[in-house]
Each structure stands twice: as C-alpha cells, then as structure tokens.
mmCIF file of C-alpha atoms in Angstrom:
data_model
loop_
_atom_site.group_PDB
_atom_site.id
_atom_site.type_symbol
_atom_site.label_atom_id
_atom_site.label_comp_id
_atom_site.label_asym_id
_atom_site.label_seq_id
_atom_site.Cartn_x
_atom_site.Cartn_y
_atom_site.Cartn_z
ATOM 1 C CA UNK B 569 11.958 -13.958 21.428
ATOM 2 C CA UNK B 570 9.390 -16.961 20.512
ATOM 3 C CA UNK B 571 10.854 -17.673 16.786
ATOM 4 C CA UNK B 572 11.464 -20.621 15.224
ATOM 5 C CA UNK B 573 15.362 -21.390 13.889
ATOM 6 C CA UNK B 574 15.611 -19.612 9.911
ATOM 7 C CA UNK B 575 15.434 -22.636 8.405
ATOM 8 C CA UNK B 576 12.381 -23.173 9.245
ATOM 9 C CA UNK B 577 9.862 -23.913 5.686
ATOM 10 C CA UNK B 578 6.415 -21.736 5.405
ATOM 11 C CA UNK B 579 3.246 -23.340 3.050
ATOM 12 C CA UNK B 580 4.518 -22.296 -0.190
ATOM 13 C CA UNK B 581 7.111 -20.976 1.109
ATOM 14 C CA UNK B 582 11.211 -21.883 0.446
ATOM 15 C CA UNK B 583 13.876 -22.566 3.685
ATOM 16 C CA UNK B 584 15.594 -19.249 4.421
ATOM 17 C CA UNK B 585 18.847 -20.560 2.624
ATOM 18 C CA UNK B 586 17.928 -20.219 -0.106
ATOM 19 C CA UNK B 587 15.874 -16.994 0.710
ATOM 20 C CA UNK B 588 19.666 -15.084 0.492
ATOM 21 C CA UNK B 589 21.151 -17.316 -2.414
ATOM 22 C CA UNK B 590 21.639 -14.355 -4.463
ATOM 23 C CA UNK B 591 25.176 -12.114 -4.699
ATOM 24 C CA UNK B 592 24.998 -9.532 -2.987
ATOM 25 C CA UNK B 593 26.546 -7.613 -5.731
ATOM 26 C CA UNK B 594 23.272 -8.030 -7.706
ATOM 27 C CA UNK B 595 20.225 -7.578 -4.170
ATOM 28 C CA UNK B 596 19.071 -4.208 -3.484
ATOM 29 C CA UNK B 597 19.637 -3.135 -0.180
ATOM 30 C CA UNK B 598 16.089 -2.467 1.890
ATOM 31 C CA UNK B 599 16.488 -0.447 5.015
ATOM 32 C CA UNK B 600 14.017 -1.016 7.609
ATOM 33 C CA UNK B 601 13.211 0.412 10.762
ATOM 34 C CA UNK B 602 12.142 -2.371 13.667
ATOM 35 C CA UNK B 603 8.959 -0.384 15.769
ATOM 36 C CA UNK B 604 6.831 -1.704 18.787
ATOM 37 C CA UNK B 605 5.077 -0.721 21.938
ATOM 38 C CA UNK B 606 7.109 -2.962 23.770
ATOM 39 C CA UNK B 607 11.079 -2.534 24.282
ATOM 40 C CA UNK B 608 12.115 -6.159 24.489
ATOM 41 C CA UNK B 609 10.309 -7.115 22.328
ATOM 42 C CA UNK B 610 11.892 -4.650 19.570
ATOM 43 C CA UNK B 611 15.126 -6.070 20.584
ATOM 44 C CA UNK B 612 13.975 -10.026 20.097
ATOM 45 C CA UNK B 613 13.149 -8.268 16.514
ATOM 46 C CA UNK B 614 15.837 -6.985 15.893
ATOM 47 C CA UNK B 615 18.213 -9.908 17.206
ATOM 48 C CA UNK B 616 16.432 -11.578 14.369
ATOM 49 C CA UNK B 617 17.429 -9.008 11.074
ATOM 50 C CA UNK B 618 19.784 -7.653 12.070
ATOM 51 C CA UNK B 619 23.419 -9.230 10.063
ATOM 52 C CA UNK B 620 20.810 -10.016 7.024
ATOM 53 C CA UNK B 621 21.775 -9.648 3.597
ATOM 54 C CA UNK B 622 20.491 -7.585 2.013
ATOM 55 C CA UNK B 623 19.099 -5.584 5.613
ATOM 56 C CA UNK B 624 19.808 -2.224 6.790
ATOM 57 C CA UNK B 625 18.370 -1.662 10.177
ATOM 58 C CA UNK B 626 17.848 1.886 10.305
ATOM 59 C CA UNK B 627 18.928 3.447 14.131
ATOM 60 C CA UNK B 628 17.107 6.365 15.565
ATOM 61 C CA UNK B 629 13.619 8.257 13.590
ATOM 62 C CA UNK B 630 12.266 6.001 10.998
ATOM 63 C CA UNK B 631 12.860 9.200 8.642
ATOM 64 C CA UNK B 632 15.146 6.927 6.433
ATOM 65 C CA UNK B 633 13.354 3.616 6.497
ATOM 66 C CA UNK B 634 12.010 1.929 3.283
ATOM 67 C CA UNK B 635 10.297 -1.081 4.861
ATOM 68 C CA UNK B 636 8.411 -0.919 8.628
ATOM 69 C CA UNK B 637 8.407 -3.754 10.567
ATOM 70 C CA UNK B 638 6.316 -2.495 13.832
ATOM 71 C CA UNK B 639 4.807 -5.314 16.000
ATOM 72 C CA UNK B 640 2.116 -4.051 18.737
ATOM 73 C CA UNK B 641 -0.403 -5.375 21.010
ATOM 74 C CA UNK B 642 -3.429 -3.283 19.765
ATOM 75 C CA UNK B 643 -3.542 -1.606 15.597
ATOM 76 C CA UNK B 644 -5.109 1.446 16.911
ATOM 77 C CA UNK B 645 -1.447 2.483 18.718
ATOM 78 C CA UNK B 646 0.141 2.461 14.683
ATOM 79 C CA UNK B 647 -0.491 6.018 14.038
ATOM 80 C CA UNK B 648 1.870 6.947 16.898
ATOM 81 C CA UNK B 649 4.415 3.779 16.691
ATOM 82 C CA UNK B 650 5.054 5.193 12.956
ATOM 83 C CA UNK B 651 4.523 8.226 14.152
ATOM 84 C CA UNK B 652 8.223 10.338 11.408
ATOM 85 C CA UNK B 653 8.242 7.801 8.994
ATOM 86 C CA UNK B 654 8.360 8.104 5.620
ATOM 87 C CA UNK B 655 4.673 8.486 3.591
ATOM 88 C CA UNK B 656 5.476 5.745 0.932
ATOM 89 C CA UNK B 657 7.002 3.598 3.555
ATOM 90 C CA UNK B 658 5.194 -0.124 3.883
ATOM 91 C CA UNK B 659 4.767 -1.702 6.672
ATOM 92 C CA UNK B 660 4.788 -5.319 8.122
ATOM 93 C CA UNK B 661 2.806 -5.688 11.022
ATOM 94 C CA UNK B 662 3.434 -8.086 13.570
ATOM 95 C CA UNK B 663 -0.177 -8.030 15.752
ATOM 96 C CA UNK B 664 -3.057 -10.282 17.323
ATOM 97 C CA UNK B 665 -6.335 -10.589 15.484
ATOM 98 C CA UNK B 666 -6.816 -7.177 14.561
ATOM 99 C CA UNK B 667 -10.921 -6.190 14.443
ATOM 100 C CA UNK B 668 -12.032 -4.201 10.878
ATOM 101 C CA UNK B 669 -11.025 -0.747 12.793
ATOM 102 C CA UNK B 670 -7.516 -1.649 13.831
ATOM 103 C CA UNK B 671 -7.434 -3.268 10.170
ATOM 104 C CA UNK B 672 -8.094 0.166 8.530
ATOM 105 C CA UNK B 673 -5.909 1.858 10.879
ATOM 106 C CA UNK B 674 -3.514 0.363 9.508
ATOM 107 C CA UNK B 675 -3.694 0.375 5.844
ATOM 108 C CA UNK B 676 -4.242 4.331 6.622
ATOM 109 C CA UNK B 677 -0.953 4.068 7.906
ATOM 110 C CA UNK B 678 0.766 1.995 4.736
ATOM 111 C CA UNK B 679 0.203 -1.898 5.460
ATOM 112 C CA UNK B 680 1.160 -4.437 2.690
ATOM 113 C CA UNK B 681 2.249 -7.468 4.493
ATOM 114 C CA UNK B 682 0.432 -8.703 7.874
ATOM 115 C CA UNK B 683 1.654 -11.559 9.892
ATOM 116 C CA UNK B 684 -0.156 -12.899 13.159
ATOM 117 C CA UNK B 685 2.002 -12.898 16.055
ATOM 118 C CA UNK B 686 1.649 -16.568 16.251
ATOM 119 C CA UNK B 687 2.150 -17.396 12.891
ATOM 120 C CA UNK B 688 5.785 -15.262 13.420
ATOM 121 C CA UNK B 689 8.996 -16.957 12.663
ATOM 122 C CA UNK B 690 12.324 -15.894 11.167
ATOM 123 C CA UNK B 691 12.013 -16.844 7.951
ATOM 124 C CA UNK B 692 8.745 -15.896 7.203
ATOM 125 C CA UNK B 693 9.641 -12.348 8.528
ATOM 126 C CA UNK B 694 12.032 -11.954 6.467
ATOM 127 C CA UNK B 695 9.839 -13.101 3.132
ATOM 128 C CA UNK B 696 7.881 -10.359 4.364
ATOM 129 C CA UNK B 697 10.583 -7.475 4.730
ATOM 130 C CA UNK B 698 11.437 -8.805 0.541
ATOM 131 C CA UNK B 699 7.566 -8.776 -0.276
ATOM 132 C CA UNK B 700 7.108 -5.611 1.269
ATOM 133 C CA UNK B 701 9.732 -4.361 -0.616
ATOM 134 C CA UNK B 702 8.918 -5.784 -4.001
ATOM 135 C CA UNK B 703 5.429 -3.855 -3.342
ATOM 136 C CA UNK B 704 4.216 -7.694 -2.559
ATOM 137 C CA UNK B 705 0.972 -7.450 -0.093
ATOM 138 C CA UNK B 706 -0.259 -10.241 2.005
ATOM 139 C CA UNK B 707 -3.248 -10.714 4.432
ATOM 140 C CA UNK B 708 -4.938 -13.530 6.193
ATOM 141 C CA UNK B 709 -7.896 -15.088 4.430
ATOM 142 C CA UNK B 710 -9.629 -13.267 7.801
ATOM 143 C CA UNK B 711 -8.366 -9.375 6.821
ATOM 144 C CA UNK B 712 -8.719 -10.002 3.750
ATOM 145 C CA UNK B 713 -12.841 -10.650 3.146
ATOM 146 C CA UNK B 714 -13.181 -8.014 6.076
ATOM 147 C CA UNK B 715 -11.524 -5.592 3.447
ATOM 148 C CA UNK B 716 -13.319 -6.351 0.203
ATOM 149 C CA UNK B 717 -15.893 -6.714 1.999
ATOM 150 C CA UNK B 718 -14.673 -2.913 4.159
ATOM 151 C CA UNK B 719 -13.783 -1.882 0.083
ATOM 152 C CA UNK B 720 -17.441 -2.489 -1.553
ATOM 153 C CA UNK B 721 -18.838 -0.995 1.612
ATOM 154 C CA UNK B 722 -17.364 2.190 1.145
ATOM 155 C CA UNK B 723 -18.423 2.680 -2.640
ATOM 156 C CA UNK B 724 -21.577 2.207 -2.346
ATOM 157 C CA UNK B 725 -22.062 4.198 0.348
ATOM 158 C CA UNK B 726 -19.804 7.310 -0.261
ATOM 159 C CA UNK B 727 -18.257 7.112 -3.265
ATOM 160 C CA UNK B 728 -20.705 5.975 -6.144
ATOM 161 C CA UNK B 729 -23.409 8.800 -3.965
ATOM 162 C CA UNK B 730 -20.618 11.296 -5.111
ATOM 163 C CA UNK B 731 -20.163 9.491 -8.453
ATOM 164 C CA UNK B 732 -16.398 8.563 -7.442
ATOM 165 C CA UNK B 733 -14.752 4.879 -8.167
ATOM 166 C CA UNK B 734 -11.936 3.443 -6.449
ATOM 167 C CA UNK B 735 -9.483 4.357 -8.304
ATOM 168 C CA UNK B 736 -10.542 8.125 -7.223
ATOM 169 C CA UNK B 737 -12.180 8.729 -10.763
ATOM 170 C CA UNK B 738 -15.253 9.621 -11.400
ATOM 171 C CA UNK B 739 -16.752 7.561 -14.630
ATOM 172 C CA UNK B 740 -16.734 10.838 -16.670
ATOM 173 C CA UNK B 741 -13.169 12.118 -14.887
ATOM 174 C CA UNK B 742 -11.782 8.439 -16.983
ATOM 175 C CA UNK B 743 -13.763 8.545 -20.348
ATOM 176 C CA UNK B 744 -12.578 12.050 -20.220
ATOM 177 C CA UNK B 745 -8.768 10.957 -20.120
ATOM 178 C CA UNK B 746 -9.837 8.098 -21.961
ATOM 179 C CA UNK B 747 -9.705 10.202 -24.814
ATOM 180 C CA UNK B 748 -6.981 12.953 -24.495
ATOM 181 C CA UNK B 749 -5.376 9.966 -24.708
ATOM 182 C CA UNK B 750 -6.354 8.741 -27.872
ATOM 183 C CA UNK B 751 -5.342 12.237 -28.949
ATOM 184 C CA UNK B 752 -8.860 14.106 -28.810
ATOM 185 C CA UNK B 753 -9.130 17.525 -28.169
ATOM 186 C CA UNK B 754 -11.565 18.957 -26.025
ATOM 187 C CA UNK B 755 -14.651 20.259 -28.743
ATOM 188 C CA UNK B 756 -14.251 16.306 -30.232
ATOM 189 C CA UNK B 757 -14.724 14.762 -26.536
ATOM 190 C CA UNK B 758 -17.542 17.394 -25.604
ATOM 191 C CA UNK B 759 -19.412 15.925 -29.518
ATOM 192 C CA UNK B 760 -19.144 12.332 -28.420
ATOM 193 C CA UNK B 761 -20.088 12.758 -24.466
ATOM 194 C CA UNK B 762 -22.578 15.264 -25.392
ATOM 195 C CA UNK B 763 -21.868 17.599 -23.241
ATOM 196 C CA UNK B 764 -20.261 21.609 -24.101
ATOM 197 C CA UNK B 765 -16.680 22.471 -23.994
ATOM 198 C CA UNK B 766 -17.024 24.195 -21.039
ATOM 199 C CA UNK B 767 -18.193 20.513 -19.583
ATOM 200 C CA UNK B 768 -15.610 19.289 -20.584
ATOM 201 C CA UNK B 769 -12.705 21.705 -19.148
ATOM 202 C CA UNK B 770 -13.832 22.005 -15.704
ATOM 203 C CA UNK B 771 -13.723 18.364 -15.432
ATOM 204 C CA UNK B 772 -10.449 18.366 -16.553
ATOM 205 C CA UNK B 773 -10.732 21.686 -14.104
ATOM 206 C CA UNK B 774 -11.964 19.859 -11.046
ATOM 207 C CA UNK B 775 -9.542 16.583 -12.130
ATOM 208 C CA UNK B 776 -6.350 18.406 -12.013
ATOM 209 C CA UNK B 777 -7.241 20.691 -9.071
ATOM 210 C CA UNK B 778 -8.530 17.738 -6.051
ATOM 211 C CA UNK B 779 -4.842 15.773 -8.006
ATOM 212 C CA UNK B 780 -2.952 18.431 -7.912
ATOM 213 C CA UNK B 781 -1.578 17.937 -11.801
ATOM 214 C CA UNK B 782 -0.362 20.824 -13.815
ATOM 215 C CA UNK B 783 -2.354 20.505 -17.044
ATOM 216 C CA UNK B 784 -3.681 17.240 -19.594
ATOM 217 C CA UNK B 785 -0.823 16.235 -19.957
ATOM 218 C CA UNK B 786 -0.161 15.616 -16.550
ATOM 219 C CA UNK B 787 -3.274 13.837 -15.970
ATOM 220 C CA UNK B 788 -3.286 11.268 -18.652
ATOM 221 C CA UNK B 789 0.268 10.443 -18.074
ATOM 222 C CA UNK B 790 -0.187 10.347 -13.686
ATOM 223 C CA UNK B 791 -3.949 7.955 -14.980
ATOM 224 C CA UNK B 792 -1.449 5.523 -17.113
ATOM 225 C CA UNK B 793 1.606 5.572 -14.885
ATOM 226 C CA UNK B 794 -1.213 4.483 -12.259
ATOM 227 C CA UNK B 795 -3.545 2.401 -14.735
ATOM 228 C CA UNK B 796 -6.537 3.988 -13.847
ATOM 229 C CA UNK B 797 -7.313 4.158 -17.773
#
C-alpha cells in the first residue's frame, strides 16, 4: 500500500504520534468497517488501522459500524459497496476525482470526508476517521464548490417552485413553528399571519405527516433539535 509513515504531517495537521495522546480511558472507541472494490486494497487499509488506539475494526457485514472507510475507483459503485451499513454511518471515501454525479451518490450514501487517492497517508486516514466520528466534514475545494453549486441549483430549480427550503421546511412552516415555540396557539398564529385557523392546522398536519412526527410539540422539538428554527 502506498502509505507514508504514520509520523508524516499533513498541512494544518499534527504528527500521528500526537493523535493518540489521549488516555485510553477517555477515548471513545470508533467501530470502523473497511470496504473496497479490490481485496488487496482492503487488506492494505486494514493493515493501517488495525490495532490503532480507539479503533475497533468491524468484521463481516458493516451493520454495526459508526464509520465506513471505503476505497473505490468509482463512487458510482458505492451503493453496492456500503449495502447493509447503518443509515447513520458516516462515510470516509477514498477515490480519484469524482464526477459531480458520483459526488452526489457519495453524499447520498453518507459521505463526510473525501480523501483523494493520491493524497492518502496513514495519518490522514486516521484523522479522517476521527473527524467523521465527530461529525466534522471535509471535502477538497473543487468538490466543495461542486456541492455548493449543486445545492444552489437544487434550491432554485426544485425546492423553490415547491415553496421548500434546503432545510426541508417551507417558509410558512418555519414561521408557524417559530410562533409555536414562542408559546402562541393556533388562533394567535392565524391572526398574526393573516391565515384562517384551518390553514394553520393544515400546515402543521402536512409538516408532521411528511416528517413522521407525532404532534405539534414533537414538531417544535424536532425543529429546535435540528437547528431548523
């Protein structure tokens, strides 16, 4: 495997020796599943992370993994590669330069950190696993630009015509939830927004049904917890 020694530094990073300076008792164990479209590449990846402090390699299907480390020549193959993984598992993808369609496929399959294959080192791989587990995403500048452009296009061409925003709510759903969070009842919301009470109730019903929420209290809690209002 073309990995550099674990002590190599990466731009803005720290030596690998410092990555594991946290006492074992204070370090969370990350369950990592290693996936690759080539058996030898997978063996090489495994050799780099097995036995590292704070990492437990998941044997067999990735059903119990917190983080997926996947190496593939094409992100288009990811759905098959990550089949059986938990839907909330975070993906560290090692690949070449993905085309926009492949990048979106990776995002749909939980992409958090993308490592260009040519830039892979042991240190960078360990840092990527730690970042993914903590929810810290990283994309190279070119791919980040593609994502931002794609999101703007999604908002403009798909969501706006349906009165939705990127957070999955419509503007009036957001406003109703904000007013509920402030303690207003249906009648007060209707009066201030110049709606009928029936319209406010329909907005809430549509919202709770679409998101699988139990009631308006659950909807407010969901919105607050996810930073939507």
